[in-house]
Coordinates of C-alpha atoms in Angstrom, one line a residue:
M1 CA 0.0 0.0 0.0
P2 CA 1.4 3.5 -0.8
L3 CA 2.5 5.6 2.1
L4 CA -0.3 8.1 1.6
G5 CA -2.9 5.4 1.6
R6 CA -1.4 3.8 4.7
R7 CA -1.5 7.1 6.5
A8 CA -5.1 7.6 5.5
S9 CA -6.0 4.1 6.7
L10 CA -4.3 4.7 10.1
A11 CA -6.1 8.0 10.5
G12 CA -9.4 6.4 9.7
T13 CA -8.8 3.7 12.3
A14 CA -7.8 6.3 14.9
L15 CA -11.0 8.2 14.2
L16 CA -13.1 5.1 14.5
A17 CA -11.4 4.2 17.8
A18 CA -11.9 7.7 19.1
A19 CA -15.6 7.7 18.1
G20 CA -16.1 4.3 19.9
M21 CA -14.4 5.7 23.0
I22 CA -16.6 8.8 22.9
A23 CA -19.8 6.6 22.5
T24 CA -18.7 4.4 25.4
V25 CA -18.1 7.4 27.7
A26 CA -21.3 9.1 26.6
A27 CA -23.3 5.9 27.5
G28 CA -21.8 5.9 31.0
C29 CA -22.1 9.7 31.6
R30 CA -25.8 9.6 32.3
D31 CA -25.2 8.4 35.9
G32 CA -21.4 8.3 36.1
A33 CA -21.3 4.6 36.6
G34 CA -20.1 3.2 33.2
A35 CA -21.9 1.6 30.4
A36 CA -24.9 -0.7 31.0
P37 CA -24.0 -4.4 31.5
K38 CA -25.2 -7.1 29.2
I39 CA -28.7 -7.9 30.4
T40 CA -29.7 -11.4 31.5
T41 CA -32.9 -12.8 32.9
T42 CA -34.1 -16.2 34.3
A43 CA -37.6 -15.7 33.0
R44 CA -38.7 -18.0 30.1
A45 CA -39.0 -16.2 26.8
G46 CA -42.5 -16.6 25.3
V47 CA -43.9 -17.7 28.7
A48 CA -42.9 -14.9 31.1
P49 CA -42.2 -11.3 30.3
V50 CA -38.7 -10.7 29.0
P51 CA -37.0 -7.4 28.0
P52 CA -37.4 -6.0 24.5
K53 CA -34.3 -6.2 22.4
E54 CA -34.4 -2.5 21.8
G55 CA -36.0 0.3 23.8
A56 CA -38.4 0.0 26.8
Y57 CA -42.0 -1.0 27.3
F58 CA -44.3 1.9 28.3
G59 CA -47.1 1.3 30.9
A60 CA -49.2 3.1 33.5
W61 CA -51.2 2.8 36.7
V62 CA -54.7 4.2 36.0
P63 CA -56.9 4.3 39.0
P64 CA -60.0 2.1 38.6
E65 CA -62.4 5.0 39.5
G66 CA -60.8 7.0 36.7
T67 CA -60.6 10.0 39.0
G68 CA -57.2 9.6 40.7
R69 CA -58.5 10.9 44.0
P70 CA -57.4 9.2 47.2
P71 CA -59.5 6.1 48.1
A72 CA -60.7 5.7 51.6
S73 CA -57.8 3.4 52.5
G74 CA -55.2 6.0 51.5
S75 CA -53.4 3.4 49.2
P76 CA -53.9 2.3 45.6
S77 CA -57.4 0.9 45.2
A78 CA -58.0 -2.6 44.1
R79 CA -61.7 -2.2 43.3
P80 CA -62.7 -3.0 39.7
S81 CA -64.5 -0.4 37.7
A82 CA -68.0 -0.9 36.6
P83 CA -68.0 -2.1 33.0
G84 CA -69.7 1.0 31.8
A85 CA -67.5 3.5 33.6
S86 CA -65.2 5.7 31.6
S87 CA -62.6 8.3 32.2
G88 CA -62.4 9.6 28.7
P89 CA -63.4 8.9 25.1
A90 CA -62.6 5.4 23.8
S91 CA -63.6 5.7 20.2
A92 CA -60.4 7.3 19.1
S93 CA -58.2 4.8 20.9
P94 CA -56.3 2.1 19.0
S95 CA -57.8 -0.2 21.7
G96 CA -61.3 1.2 22.0
R97 CA -62.9 -2.1 21.5
D98 CA -61.5 -3.2 24.9
A99 CA -63.4 -0.5 26.7
G100 CA -66.3 -2.8 27.4
K101 CA -64.2 -5.4 29.2
P102 CA -64.6 -5.4 33.0
G103 CA -62.2 -2.9 34.6
M104 CA -60.8 -1.6 31.3
A105 CA -62.8 1.6 30.6
P106 CA -60.5 3.9 32.6
V107 CA -57.4 2.3 31.0
V108 CA -58.8 2.7 27.5
G109 CA -59.8 6.3 28.2
F110 CA -56.3 7.0 29.2
E111 CA -54.9 5.3 26.1
S112 CA -57.2 7.3 23.9
R113 CA -55.6 10.5 25.3
L114 CA -52.2 9.1 25.1
G115 CA -52.6 8.1 21.5
R116 CA -51.5 4.4 21.8
R117 CA -52.2 1.2 23.6
L118 CA -50.1 0.5 26.8
D119 CA -47.6 -2.2 26.8
I120 CA -48.1 -2.6 30.6
V121 CA -51.1 -2.2 32.8
Q122 CA -50.5 -2.1 36.5
S123 CA -52.8 -3.4 39.2
Y124 CA -52.6 -3.4 43.0
R125 CA -53.7 -6.2 45.3
S126 CA -53.3 -6.5 49.1
W127 CA -51.6 -9.5 50.6
K128 CA -54.8 -11.2 51.5
G129 CA -56.8 -9.7 48.6
D130 CA -58.2 -12.1 46.1
F131 CA -56.9 -12.0 42.6
P132 CA -57.1 -12.1 39.6
G133 CA -60.0 -9.7 39.5
D134 CA -61.8 -8.2 36.6
L135 CA -58.9 -5.9 35.6
E136 CA -56.3 -8.6 35.7
K137 CA -58.4 -11.0 33.6
S138 CA -59.2 -8.3 31.1
V139 CA -55.5 -7.4 30.7
A140 CA -54.5 -11.0 30.3
D141 CA -57.3 -11.4 27.7
G142 CA -55.6 -8.7 25.5
N143 CA -52.2 -7.7 24.1
R144 CA -50.9 -6.0 27.2
Y145 CA -48.6 -7.2 29.9
L146 CA -50.0 -7.3 33.5
L147 CA -47.8 -5.8 36.2
L148 CA -49.4 -7.2 39.4
T149 CA -48.2 -5.3 42.5
W150 CA -48.9 -7.6 45.4
G151 CA -48.8 -6.3 49.0
G152 CA -46.3 -7.6 51.5
A153 CA -46.9 -9.4 54.8
D154 CA -44.9 -10.3 57.9
T155 CA -41.7 -11.8 56.5
R156 CA -41.1 -14.1 59.5
K157 CA -44.5 -15.6 59.3
I158 CA -44.0 -16.2 55.6
V159 CA -40.7 -18.1 56.2
Q160 CA -42.4 -20.1 59.0
G161 CA -44.9 -21.4 56.4
E162 CA -47.9 -19.7 58.0
Y163 CA -49.1 -18.4 54.6
D164 CA -48.1 -21.3 52.4
D165 CA -51.8 -22.2 51.5
L166 CA -52.5 -18.6 50.6
I167 CA -49.3 -18.3 48.5
A168 CA -50.0 -21.6 46.7
K169 CA -53.6 -20.4 45.9
R170 CA -52.3 -17.1 44.5
A171 CA -49.6 -19.0 42.5
R172 CA -52.2 -21.3 40.9
A173 CA -54.4 -18.2 40.1
V174 CA -51.5 -16.5 38.3
K175 CA -50.6 -19.7 36.4
A176 CA -54.3 -20.1 35.4
L177 CA -54.2 -16.7 33.6
G178 CA -52.0 -18.3 31.0
K179 CA -50.3 -15.1 30.0
P180 CA -46.9 -13.5 30.9
V181 CA -47.2 -11.6 34.2
F182 CA -44.8 -9.2 36.0
L183 CA -45.1 -9.9 39.7
R184 CA -43.9 -7.1 42.0
W185 CA -44.2 -8.3 45.5
S186 CA -43.8 -6.1 48.7
R187 CA -42.7 -3.0 46.9
D188 CA -40.9 -0.2 48.8
M189 CA -39.8 -2.7 51.4
D190 CA -37.0 -0.3 52.4
R191 CA -39.4 2.4 53.7
A192 CA -39.3 2.9 57.5
S193 CA -43.1 2.5 57.5
A194 CA -42.7 -1.1 56.4
G195 CA -40.3 -2.0 59.2
K196 CA -42.8 -3.8 61.4
R197 CA -43.7 -6.4 58.8
V198 CA -40.3 -6.6 57.0
H199 CA -38.2 -6.7 60.2
S200 CA -34.8 -6.8 58.5
P201 CA -33.1 -7.1 55.1
Q202 CA -32.2 -10.7 56.0
D203 CA -35.8 -11.5 56.9
F204 CA -37.1 -10.0 53.6
V205 CA -34.6 -12.0 51.5
A206 CA -35.6 -15.2 53.3
A207 CA -39.3 -14.5 52.7
W208 CA -38.7 -13.6 49.0
K209 CA -36.9 -16.9 48.5
H210 CA -39.7 -18.8 50.3
L211 CA -42.3 -17.2 48.1
R212 CA -40.4 -18.2 44.9
E213 CA -40.1 -21.7 46.2
V214 CA -43.8 -22.1 46.7
F215 CA -44.4 -20.8 43.2
K216 CA -41.8 -23.3 41.9
R217 CA -43.6 -26.1 43.6
E218 CA -46.8 -25.0 41.9
K219 CA -44.9 -25.1 38.6
V220 CA -45.6 -21.4 37.8
D221 CA -43.3 -20.3 35.0
N222 CA -45.3 -17.4 33.4
V223 CA -44.0 -14.9 36.1
A224 CA -41.2 -12.5 35.9
W225 CA -40.1 -11.5 39.5
V226 CA -39.7 -7.7 39.9
W227 CA -37.8 -6.5 43.0
C228 CA -38.7 -2.9 43.7
P229 CA -37.5 -0.7 46.5
T230 CA -37.6 3.1 46.4
A231 CA -35.0 5.0 44.4
R232 CA -34.6 7.2 47.5
G233 CA -33.6 4.2 49.5
F234 CA -30.2 4.2 47.7
G235 CA -29.3 7.5 49.4
G236 CA -29.5 7.6 53.2
A237 CA -30.9 4.1 53.6
D238 CA -29.4 0.9 52.2
A239 CA -32.0 -0.4 49.9
G240 CA -29.5 -2.6 48.2
S241 CA -29.3 -4.8 51.3
F242 CA -32.8 -6.1 50.6
Y243 CA -31.7 -7.5 47.3
P244 CA -32.3 -11.3 47.2
G245 CA -29.6 -11.9 44.5
D246 CA -29.3 -12.1 40.7
D247 CA -30.5 -15.8 40.7
Q248 CA -33.7 -14.7 42.5
V249 CA -34.7 -11.6 40.6
D250 CA -35.7 -11.1 36.9
W251 CA -36.2 -7.4 36.9
I252 CA -34.6 -4.7 39.1
C253 CA -37.0 -1.9 39.8
A254 CA -37.4 1.4 41.6
D255 CA -40.3 3.7 42.5
A256 CA -39.0 7.1 41.6
E257 CA -41.3 10.0 42.4
P258 CA -39.2 13.1 42.8
G259 CA -40.2 13.6 46.4
A260 CA -42.6 16.0 48.1
D261 CA -39.7 17.7 50.0
Y262 CA -38.4 19.2 46.7
D263 CA -39.7 22.3 45.0
Y264 CA -38.4 20.9 41.7
R265 CA -36.3 17.9 41.0
D266 CA -35.5 16.2 37.7
L267 CA -36.0 12.5 37.4
S268 CA -32.3 12.1 36.6
E269 CA -31.5 13.2 40.1
A270 CA -34.2 11.0 41.7
V271 CA -32.8 7.8 40.1
K272 CA -29.1 8.6 40.0
L273 CA -27.9 6.5 43.0
F274 CA -30.3 3.7 42.1
M275 CA -28.9 3.6 38.5
Q276 CA -25.3 3.5 39.8
W277 CA -26.2 0.5 42.0
A278 CA -28.1 -1.3 39.2
R279 CA -25.1 -1.0 36.8
K280 CA -23.5 -3.8 38.9
H281 CA -26.2 -6.2 38.1
K282 CA -27.0 -7.8 34.7
K283 CA -30.7 -7.2 35.0
P284 CA -33.2 -5.2 33.0
I285 CA -34.4 -2.1 34.9
M286 CA -38.1 -1.1 35.4
I287 CA -39.1 2.3 36.7
A288 CA -42.5 1.2 38.0
E289 CA -43.8 4.4 39.5
F290 CA -42.7 7.7 38.2
G291 CA -44.7 10.9 37.9
V292 CA -44.4 14.7 37.7
P293 CA -46.1 16.5 40.6
K294 CA -48.8 19.1 39.9
S295 CA -47.0 21.5 42.1
Y296 CA -44.5 21.9 39.2
G297 CA -47.2 23.8 37.3
P298 CA -46.1 25.0 33.9
R299 CA -42.8 23.2 34.2
R300 CA -44.5 19.7 34.2
A301 CA -44.0 19.4 30.4
E302 CA -40.4 20.3 30.7
W303 CA -39.9 17.8 33.4
L304 CA -41.4 15.0 31.3
R305 CA -39.3 15.9 28.3
E306 CA -36.2 15.7 30.4
A307 CA -37.4 12.4 32.0
A308 CA -37.7 11.0 28.5
K309 CA -34.0 11.6 27.9
T310 CA -33.1 10.1 31.2
L311 CA -35.2 7.0 30.6
Q312 CA -33.7 6.3 27.2
D313 CA -31.0 4.3 28.9
P314 CA -29.8 0.9 27.4
Q315 CA -30.5 -0.9 30.7
V316 CA -34.0 0.6 31.3
K317 CA -36.4 -1.8 29.7
A318 CA -39.8 -0.8 31.1
V319 CA -41.3 2.5 32.5
V320 CA -44.7 2.8 34.2
Y321 CA -46.3 6.2 34.7
F322 CA -48.2 6.8 38.0
N323 CA -51.2 8.6 36.6
S324 CA -52.9 9.2 39.9
D325 CA -53.5 11.8 42.7
E326 CA -54.3 9.1 45.3
Q327 CA -51.1 9.6 47.3
A328 CA -52.1 13.3 47.9
E329 CA -53.1 13.9 51.5
N330 CA -55.9 16.2 50.4
A331 CA -57.1 18.2 47.4
R332 CA -54.6 21.0 48.2
D333 CA -51.6 18.6 48.3
K334 CA -50.1 19.1 44.8
R335 CA -46.7 17.7 45.6
R336 CA -48.0 14.1 45.7
A337 CA -50.5 14.5 42.8
Y338 CA -49.2 13.1 39.5
S339 CA -52.2 12.7 37.2
V340 CA -51.9 14.5 33.9
N341 CA -55.6 14.3 33.2
G342 CA -56.9 17.8 32.4
D343 CA -53.4 19.3 32.0
K344 CA -53.1 19.9 28.3
H345 CA -49.3 20.6 28.2
A346 CA -48.3 17.8 30.6
M347 CA -50.5 15.3 28.7
S348 CA -48.9 16.4 25.4
A349 CA -45.4 15.9 26.8
L350 CA -46.3 12.4 28.2
R351 CA -47.8 11.5 24.8
E352 CA -44.5 12.6 23.2
L353 CA -42.6 10.3 25.6
A354 CA -45.0 7.3 25.1
T355 CA -45.0 7.6 21.3
T356 CA -41.2 8.0 20.9
P357 CA -40.0 4.8 19.1
Y358 CA -37.7 4.0 22.0
F359 CA -40.8 3.5 24.3
N360 CA -42.8 1.7 21.6
P361 CA -40.6 -1.4 21.0
R362 CA -43.6 -3.4 19.8
N363 CA -44.4 -0.8 17.2
L364 CA -48.0 -0.4 18.3
P365 CA -50.3 1.8 16.3
V366 CA -50.2 5.5 17.2
T367 CA -53.0 8.1 16.9
S368 CA -53.0 11.8 17.5
G369 CA -54.5 11.3 21.0
G370 CA -56.8 13.9 22.6

């Protein structure tokens, strides 16, 4: 090769190497913890939910009542909607035909405003609450994944076998759905308020393993196990100490509301320490509860657009918007109210996020919304 050609070749190689280095650094600069690891999961593809090859699933929690106001219990309601209830027009939705299914009218109303069908629909059930109910059955009957958030119980009683019959019954019920299910048991176990039933990280891990063992005995293989503390727990508290291990968890998750003690806080700040911790584990990440407070007012749309950038991370494989005001202590509490219903600009920004190709890995039909 002539000298000039050789020099050009070497220069080209150097440029390619530099570009690769820049890309690698850029991938790790989002949280300062290096590039995302190669993702692995123990869930069975085609049977249990597995991560998309590219991008991230988009889902939401839509309150059954369709109003998002705090239920009497002060926690997410598990009551199914009446079949005829609606929180918005369904005719324009790509899934409008599902509006008549039990429990689905509020979900389809939200989808019609969003301009696309959800990949994931979340439901909440208490520890002793019966499931599947109308909503879970309707979700399983369609082309959406069910994210079943199941309440916790006294970890020591679980390990002692006191609840084995109940666990086995629930395991059989999930198996009978016959569709892939995300199971998020005892979320936010790191909160101080959960201390009386969780007892300690060691007790929690033992209970988690016991739960999985019962499901294994019942031959349940359509479940992906989602471990989900608070993102805040990776700051002052040691949320990572509750982790059962890579062989026990399919998805690593965090609940990541910005926090009512901040006047304004980007999602990138809320998840920073959690993401740094998650980089050490070859697991797909789910952000199962994130939302922009109404107290942010005209900056809500800006917050959501910045959140969309933060969430386009190669390890983040599912995001679930908390479209509800039920955590608010009262109607004046705007710092814990996250519903975008009635907020034209915030709804538009959330629609931009949800219809971005990165968050539509199944290439679902998109409409203008509204």
